[in-house]
Amino acid sequence: MSDDEAVLVIVDAANVVGSVPDGWWRDRRGAAVRLRDSLVPYAAAGLPGLPGPVEIVLVVEGAARGVDSVAGVRVASAPGSGDDLIAELAAAAGPDRECLVVTADRGLRQRVEAYGARCVGPRTVRPLPPAPERER
């Protein structure tokens, strides 16, 4: 299956990284690299309810710009707003290619759904850390 036939999965790095308060704000670039690396297995295996292979594009912005692509995950550095680039990518997918956007941003969801993209939340690619154990 070529990349043009695979489902396009666009990941909003800032939104997914920001969904877990793990200190990401101290090293935004490092957090984007860790997210990128955690996405690699999904390229071949797919996502829950979406069999692989899929084409994954991780959109980064701000301090995370310049993160390199790796096999399975193409990194796209937004020259300005990451949301704007995500919307452009969803629009470019066109009506004939399935597109899935990973974000919890309501405004962005509305924008990309207008182009026919489906949306899922950050938990799809980033499970929440375990809840702290309660003291007895």
PDB file of N, CA and C in Angstrom, residues 35-106:
ATOM      1  N   LEU A  35       7.360  12.070  21.799  1.00  0.00           N
ATOM      2  CA  LEU A  35       6.082  11.752  21.167  1.00  0.00           C
ATOM      3  C   LEU A  35       6.313  11.138  19.796  1.00  0.00           C
ATOM      4  N   ARG A  36       7.188  11.754  19.003  1.00  0.00           N
ATOM      5  CA  ARG A  36       7.493  11.214  17.671  1.00  0.00           C
ATOM      6  C   ARG A  36       7.899   9.754  17.768  1.00  0.00           C
ATOM      7  N   ASP A  37       8.818   9.466  18.679  1.00  0.00           N
ATOM      8  CA  ASP A  37       9.319   8.097  18.817  1.00  0.00           C
ATOM      9  C   ASP A  37       8.230   7.130  19.275  1.00  0.00           C
ATOM     10  N   SER A  38       7.307   7.610  20.103  1.00  0.00           N
ATOM     11  CA  SER A  38       6.228   6.734  20.572  1.00  0.00           C
ATOM     12  C   SER A  38       5.203   6.449  19.472  1.00  0.00           C
ATOM     13  N   LEU A  39       5.186   7.281  18.428  1.00  0.00           N
ATOM     14  CA  LEU A  39       4.244   7.089  17.320  1.00  0.00           C
ATOM     15  C   LEU A  39       4.717   6.061  16.297  1.00  0.00           C
ATOM     16  N   VAL A  40       6.013   5.775  16.268  1.00  0.00           N
ATOM     17  CA  VAL A  40       6.579   4.894  15.237  1.00  0.00           C
ATOM     18  C   VAL A  40       5.836   3.563  15.120  1.00  0.00           C
ATOM     19  N   PRO A  41       5.540   2.857  16.212  1.00  0.00           N
ATOM     20  CA  PRO A  41       4.857   1.561  16.058  1.00  0.00           C
ATOM     21  C   PRO A  41       3.477   1.662  15.405  1.00  0.00           C
ATOM     22  N   TYR A  42       2.810   2.802  15.559  1.00  0.00           N
ATOM     23  CA  TYR A  42       1.482   2.967  14.982  1.00  0.00           C
ATOM     24  C   TYR A  42       1.511   2.995  13.454  1.00  0.00           C
ATOM     25  N   ALA A  43       2.624   3.394  12.855  1.00  0.00           N
ATOM     26  CA  ALA A  43       2.706   3.486  11.393  1.00  0.00           C
ATOM     27  C   ALA A  43       2.400   2.136  10.748  1.00  0.00           C
ATOM     28  N   ALA A  44       2.937   1.081  11.299  1.00  0.00           N
ATOM     29  CA  ALA A  44       2.698  -0.254  10.748  1.00  0.00           C
ATOM     30  C   ALA A  44       1.461  -0.908  11.354  1.00  0.00           C
ATOM     31  N   ALA A  45       1.274  -0.756  12.664  1.00  0.00           N
ATOM     32  CA  ALA A  45       0.209  -1.463  13.362  1.00  0.00           C
ATOM     33  C   ALA A  45      -1.152  -0.784  13.260  1.00  0.00           C
ATOM     34  N   GLY A  46      -1.161   0.527  13.018  1.00  0.00           N
ATOM     35  CA  GLY A  46      -2.408   1.272  12.998  1.00  0.00           C
ATOM     36  C   GLY A  46      -2.792   1.738  14.391  1.00  0.00           C
ATOM     37  N   LEU A  47      -3.983   2.307  14.467  1.00  0.00           N
ATOM     38  CA  LEU A  47      -4.514   2.834  15.724  1.00  0.00           C
ATOM     39  C   LEU A  47      -5.731   2.018  16.121  1.00  0.00           C
ATOM     40  N   PRO A  48      -6.215   2.174  17.342  1.00  0.00           N
ATOM     41  CA  PRO A  48      -7.422   1.437  17.736  1.00  0.00           C
ATOM     42  C   PRO A  48      -8.555   1.688  16.735  1.00  0.00           C
ATOM     43  N   GLY A  49      -9.075   0.627  16.164  1.00  0.00           N
ATOM     44  CA  GLY A  49     -10.151   0.728  15.194  1.00  0.00           C
ATOM     45  C   GLY A  49      -9.716   1.147  13.797  1.00  0.00           C
ATOM     46  N   LEU A  50      -8.410   1.279  13.590  1.00  0.00           N
ATOM     47  CA  LEU A  50      -7.881   1.704  12.292  1.00  0.00           C
ATOM     48  C   LEU A  50      -6.647   0.871  11.985  1.00  0.00           C
ATOM     49  N   PRO A  51      -6.812  -0.194  11.200  1.00  0.00           N
ATOM     50  CA  PRO A  51      -5.670  -1.072  10.924  1.00  0.00           C
ATOM     51  C   PRO A  51      -4.590  -0.362  10.108  1.00  0.00           C
ATOM     52  N   GLY A  52      -3.358  -0.795  10.326  1.00  0.00           N
ATOM     53  CA  GLY A  52      -2.225  -0.243   9.598  1.00  0.00           C
ATOM     54  C   GLY A  52      -2.080  -0.889   8.252  1.00  0.00           C
ATOM     55  N   PRO A  53      -1.169  -0.414   7.479  1.00  0.00           N
ATOM     56  CA  PRO A  53      -0.303   0.711   7.791  1.00  0.00           C
ATOM     57  C   PRO A  53      -1.026   2.041   7.606  1.00  0.00           C
ATOM     58  N   VAL A  54      -0.546   3.066   8.328  1.00  0.00           N
ATOM     59  CA  VAL A  54      -1.055   4.423   8.198  1.00  0.00           C
ATOM     60  C   VAL A  54       0.137   5.352   7.961  1.00  0.00           C
ATOM     61  N   GLU A  55      -0.136   6.487   7.338  1.00  0.00           N
ATOM     62  CA  GLU A  55       0.894   7.513   7.180  1.00  0.00           C
ATOM     63  C   GLU A  55       0.723   8.509   8.308  1.00  0.00           C
ATOM     64  N   ILE A  56       1.760   8.675   9.116  1.00  0.00           N
ATOM     65  CA  ILE A  56       1.684   9.578  10.267  1.00  0.00           C
ATOM     66  C   ILE A  56       2.484  10.844   9.983  1.00  0.00           C
ATOM     67  N   VAL A  57       1.817  11.988  10.204  1.00  0.00           N
ATOM     68  CA  VAL A  57       2.480  13.288  10.115  1.00  0.00           C
ATOM     69  C   VAL A  57       2.312  13.958  11.473  1.00  0.00           C
ATOM     70  N   LEU A  58       3.420  14.246  12.123  1.00  0.00           N
ATOM     71  CA  LEU A  58       3.437  14.928  13.412  1.00  0.00           C
ATOM     72  C   LEU A  58       3.707  16.401  13.151  1.00  0.00           C
ATOM     73  N   VAL A  59       2.757  17.258  13.500  1.00  0.00           N
ATOM     74  CA  VAL A  59       2.912  18.694  13.265  1.00  0.00           C
ATOM     75  C   VAL A  59       3.418  19.347  14.546  1.00  0.00           C
ATOM     76  N   VAL A  60       4.585  19.988  14.424  1.00  0.00           N
ATOM     77  CA  VAL A  60       5.206  20.674  15.560  1.00  0.00           C
ATOM     78  C   VAL A  60       5.250  22.168  15.279  1.00  0.00           C
ATOM     79  N   GLU A  61       5.362  22.943  16.344  1.00  0.00           N
ATOM     80  CA  GLU A  61       5.415  24.395  16.220  1.00  0.00           C
ATOM     81  C   GLU A  61       6.293  24.962  17.335  1.00  0.00           C
ATOM     82  N   GLY A  62       6.591  26.235  17.242  1.00  0.00           N
ATOM     83  CA  GLY A  62       7.327  26.913  18.307  1.00  0.00           C
ATOM     84  C   GLY A  62       8.665  26.273  18.585  1.00  0.00           C
ATOM     85  N   ALA A  63       8.955  26.068  19.874  1.00  0.00           N
ATOM     86  CA  ALA A  63      10.251  25.532  20.300  1.00  0.00           C
ATOM     87  C   ALA A  63      10.506  24.115  19.805  1.00  0.00           C
ATOM     88  N   ALA A  64       9.474  23.436  19.351  1.00  0.00           N
ATOM     89  CA  ALA A  64       9.637  22.059  18.857  1.00  0.00           C
ATOM     90  C   ALA A  64       9.982  22.010  17.369  1.00  0.00           C
ATOM     91  N   ARG A  65       9.993  23.163  16.701  1.00  0.00           N
ATOM     92  CA  ARG A  65      10.339  23.168  15.269  1.00  0.00           C
ATOM     93  C   ARG A  65      11.728  22.584  15.073  1.00  0.00           C
ATOM     94  N   GLY A  66      11.889  21.903  13.945  1.00  0.00           N
ATOM     95  CA  GLY A  66      13.207  21.359  13.616  1.00  0.00           C
ATOM     96  C   GLY A  66      13.427  19.935  14.063  1.00  0.00           C
ATOM     97  N   VAL A  67      12.431  19.330  14.712  1.00  0.00           N
ATOM     98  CA  VAL A  67      12.540  17.918  15.069  1.00  0.00           C
ATOM     99  C   VAL A  67      12.561  17.132  13.761  1.00  0.00           C
ATOM    100  N   ASP A  68      13.487  16.199  13.650  1.00  0.00           N
ATOM    101  CA  ASP A  68      13.645  15.423  12.419  1.00  0.00           C
ATOM    102  C   ASP A  68      12.585  14.330  12.289  1.00  0.00           C
ATOM    103  N   SER A  69      12.282  13.992  11.051  1.00  0.00           N
ATOM    104  CA  SER A  69      11.431  12.847  10.755  1.00  0.00           C
ATOM    105  C   SER A  69      12.223  11.565  10.995  1.00  0.00           C
ATOM    106  N   VAL A  70      11.508  10.480  11.230  1.00  0.00           N
ATOM    107  CA  VAL A  70      12.116   9.150  11.359  1.00  0.00           C
ATOM    108  C   VAL A  70      11.274   8.190  10.531  1.00  0.00           C
ATOM    109  N   ALA A  71      11.779   7.003  10.303  1.00  0.00           N
ATOM    110  CA  ALA A  71      11.014   6.002   9.560  1.00  0.00           C
ATOM    111  C   ALA A  71       9.670   5.797  10.246  1.00  0.00           C
ATOM    112  N   GLY A  72       8.592   6.003   9.519  1.00  0.00           N
ATOM    113  CA  GLY A  72       7.253   5.806  10.045  1.00  0.00           C
ATOM    114  C   GLY A  72       6.556   7.079  10.490  1.00  0.00           C
ATOM    115  N   VAL A  73       7.321   8.135  10.767  1.00  0.00           N
ATOM    116  CA  VAL A  73       6.709   9.384  11.227  1.00  0.00           C
ATOM    117  C   VAL A  73       7.389  10.562  10.530  1.00  0.00           C
ATOM    118  N   ARG A  74       6.601  11.251   9.699  1.00  0.00           N
ATOM    119  CA  ARG A  74       7.102  12.469   9.061  1.00  0.00           C
ATOM    120  C   ARG A  74       6.767  13.625   9.989  1.00  0.00           C
ATOM    121  N   VAL A  75       7.760  14.455  10.263  1.00  0.00           N
ATOM    122  CA  VAL A  75       7.545  15.624  11.112  1.00  0.00           C
ATOM    123  C   VAL A  75       7.443  16.846  10.218  1.00  0.00           C
ATOM    124  N   ALA A  76       6.373  17.617  10.412  1.00  0.00           N
ATOM    125  CA  ALA A  76       6.157  18.846   9.658  1.00  0.00           C
ATOM    126  C   ALA A  76       6.228  20.009  10.636  1.00  0.00           C
ATOM    127  N   SER A  77       7.206  20.898  10.426  1.00  0.00           N
ATOM    128  CA  SER A  77       7.366  22.069  11.291  1.00  0.00           C
ATOM    129  C   SER A  77       6.524  23.215  10.746  1.00  0.00           C
ATOM    130  N   ALA A  78       5.592  23.686  11.550  1.00  0.00           N
ATOM    131  CA  ALA A  78       4.725  24.786  11.136  1.00  0.00           C
ATOM    132  C   ALA A  78       5.516  26.091  11.180  1.00  0.00           C
ATOM    133  N   PRO A  79       5.489  26.864  10.093  1.00  0.00           N
ATOM    134  CA  PRO A  79       6.186  28.142  10.099  1.00  0.00           C
ATOM    135  C   PRO A  79       5.511  29.148  11.024  1.00  0.00           C
ATOM    136  N   GLY A  80       4.241  28.944  11.292  1.00  0.00           N
ATOM    137  CA  GLY A  80       3.473  29.801  12.194  1.00  0.00           C
ATOM    138  C   GLY A  80       2.660  28.921  13.111  1.00  0.00           C
ATOM    139  N   SER A  81       1.342  29.014  12.964  1.00  0.00           N
ATOM    140  CA  SER A  81       0.424  28.233  13.784  1.00  0.00           C
ATOM    141  C   SER A  81       0.396  26.768  13.354  1.00  0.00           C
ATOM    142  N   GLY A  82       0.547  25.886  14.321  1.00  0.00           N
ATOM    143  CA  GLY A  82       0.420  24.460  14.037  1.00  0.00           C
ATOM    144  C   GLY A  82      -0.978  24.120  13.559  1.00  0.00           C
ATOM    145  N   ASP A  83      -1.990  24.772  14.127  1.00  0.00           N
ATOM    146  CA  ASP A  83      -3.370  24.522  13.711  1.00  0.00           C
ATOM    147  C   ASP A  83      -3.560  24.847  12.234  1.00  0.00           C
ATOM    148  N   ASP A  84      -2.959  25.943  11.784  1.00  0.00           N
ATOM    149  CA  ASP A  84      -3.091  26.315  10.372  1.00  0.00           C
ATOM    150  C   ASP A  84      -2.490  25.250   9.465  1.00  0.00           C
ATOM    151  N   LEU A  85      -1.321  24.728   9.835  1.00  0.00           N
ATOM    152  CA  LEU A  85      -0.689  23.690   9.014  1.00  0.00           C
ATOM    153  C   LEU A  85      -1.516  22.402   9.036  1.00  0.00           C
ATOM    154  N   ILE A  86      -2.042  22.049  10.183  1.00  0.00           N
ATOM    155  CA  ILE A  86      -2.875  20.845  10.278  1.00  0.00           C
ATOM    156  C   ILE A  86      -4.098  20.987   9.369  1.00  0.00           C
ATOM    157  N   ALA A  87      -4.733  22.154   9.388  1.00  0.00           N
ATOM    158  CA  ALA A  87      -5.889  22.392   8.524  1.00  0.00           C
ATOM    159  C   ALA A  87      -5.490  22.307   7.051  1.00  0.00           C
ATOM    160  N   GLU A  88      -4.322  22.852   6.707  1.00  0.00           N
ATOM    161  CA  GLU A  88      -3.850  22.774   5.317  1.00  0.00           C
ATOM    162  C   GLU A  88      -3.623  21.328   4.893  1.00  0.00           C
ATOM    163  N   LEU A  89      -3.017  20.533   5.767  1.00  0.00           N
ATOM    164  CA  LEU A  89      -2.762  19.124   5.449  1.00  0.00           C
ATOM    165  C   LEU A  89      -4.069  18.349   5.280  1.00  0.00           C
ATOM    166  N   ALA A  90      -5.038  18.630   6.149  1.00  0.00           N
ATOM    167  CA  ALA A  90      -6.340  17.949   6.044  1.00  0.00           C
ATOM    168  C   ALA A  90      -7.039  18.347   4.745  1.00  0.00           C
ATOM    169  N   ALA A  91      -6.953  19.612   4.387  1.00  0.00           N
ATOM    170  CA  ALA A  91      -7.572  20.070   3.137  1.00  0.00           C
ATOM    171  C   ALA A  91      -6.889  19.429   1.937  1.00  0.00           C
ATOM    172  N   ALA A  92      -5.572  19.313   1.985  1.00  0.00           N
ATOM    173  CA  ALA A  92      -4.807  18.745   0.871  1.00  0.00           C
ATOM    174  C   ALA A  92      -5.091  17.255   0.684  1.00  0.00           C
ATOM    175  N   ALA A  93      -5.506  16.572   1.758  1.00  0.00           N
ATOM    176  CA  ALA A  93      -5.832  15.146   1.645  1.00  0.00           C
ATOM    177  C   ALA A  93      -6.992  14.953   0.678  1.00  0.00           C
ATOM    178  N   GLY A  94      -7.863  15.935   0.624  1.00  0.00           N
ATOM    179  CA  GLY A  94      -8.968  15.883  -0.321  1.00  0.00           C
ATOM    180  C   GLY A  94     -10.042  14.887   0.079  1.00  0.00           C
ATOM    181  N   PRO A  95     -11.098  14.857  -0.689  1.00  0.00           N
ATOM    182  CA  PRO A  95     -12.232  13.992  -0.347  1.00  0.00           C
ATOM    183  C   PRO A  95     -11.989  12.507  -0.619  1.00  0.00           C
ATOM    184  N   ASP A  96     -10.968  12.182  -1.381  1.00  0.00           N
ATOM    185  CA  ASP A  96     -10.738  10.787  -1.760  1.00  0.00           C
ATOM    186  C   ASP A  96      -9.780  10.045  -0.837  1.00  0.00           C
ATOM    187  N   ARG A  97      -9.191  10.741   0.125  1.00  0.00           N
ATOM    188  CA  ARG A  97      -8.245  10.093   1.035  1.00  0.00           C
ATOM    189  C   ARG A  97      -8.730  10.244   2.460  1.00  0.00           C
ATOM    190  N   GLU A  98      -8.792   9.124   3.159  1.00  0.00           N
ATOM    191  CA  GLU A  98      -9.215   9.163   4.556  1.00  0.00           C
ATOM    192  C   GLU A  98      -8.158   9.880   5.391  1.00  0.00           C
ATOM    193  N   CYS A  99      -8.630  10.797   6.239  1.00  0.00           N
ATOM    194  CA  CYS A  99      -7.739  11.596   7.070  1.00  0.00           C
ATOM    195  C   CYS A  99      -8.265  11.581   8.502  1.00  0.00           C
ATOM    196  N   LEU A 100      -7.366  11.334   9.439  1.00  0.00           N
ATOM    197  CA  LEU A 100      -7.689  11.306  10.864  1.00  0.00           C
ATOM    198  C   LEU A 100      -6.775  12.300  11.561  1.00  0.00           C
ATOM    199  N   VAL A 101      -7.347  13.202  12.348  1.00  0.00           N
ATOM    200  CA  VAL A 101      -6.564  14.199  13.076  1.00  0.00           C
ATOM    201  C   VAL A 101      -6.652  13.883  14.564  1.00  0.00           C
ATOM    202  N   VAL A 102      -5.483  13.832  15.211  1.00  0.00           N
ATOM    203  CA  VAL A 102      -5.410  13.551  16.637  1.00  0.00           C
ATOM    204  C   VAL A 102      -5.236  14.872  17.370  1.00  0.00           C
ATOM    205  N   THR A 103      -6.311  15.322  18.010  1.00  0.00           N
ATOM    206  CA  THR A 103      -6.301  16.569  18.775  1.00  0.00           C
ATOM    207  C   THR A 103      -7.535  16.626  19.659  1.00  0.00           C
ATOM    208  N   ALA A 104      -7.452  17.412  20.727  1.00  0.00           N
ATOM    209  CA  ALA A 104      -8.615  17.684  21.564  1.00  0.00           C
ATOM    210  C   ALA A 104      -9.084  19.117  21.370  1.00  0.00           C
ATOM    211  N   ASP A 105      -8.411  19.859  20.510  1.00  0.00           N
ATOM    212  CA  ASP A 105      -8.716  21.267  20.264  1.00  0.00           C
ATOM    213  C   ASP A 105     -10.040  21.382  19.502  1.00  0.00           C
ATOM    214  N   ARG A 106     -11.063  21.908  20.141  1.00  0.00           N
ATOM    215  CA  ARG A 106     -12.401  21.967  19.530  1.00  0.00           C
ATOM    216  C   ARG A 106     -12.425  22.818  18.268  1.00  0.00           C
TER     217      ARG A 106
END
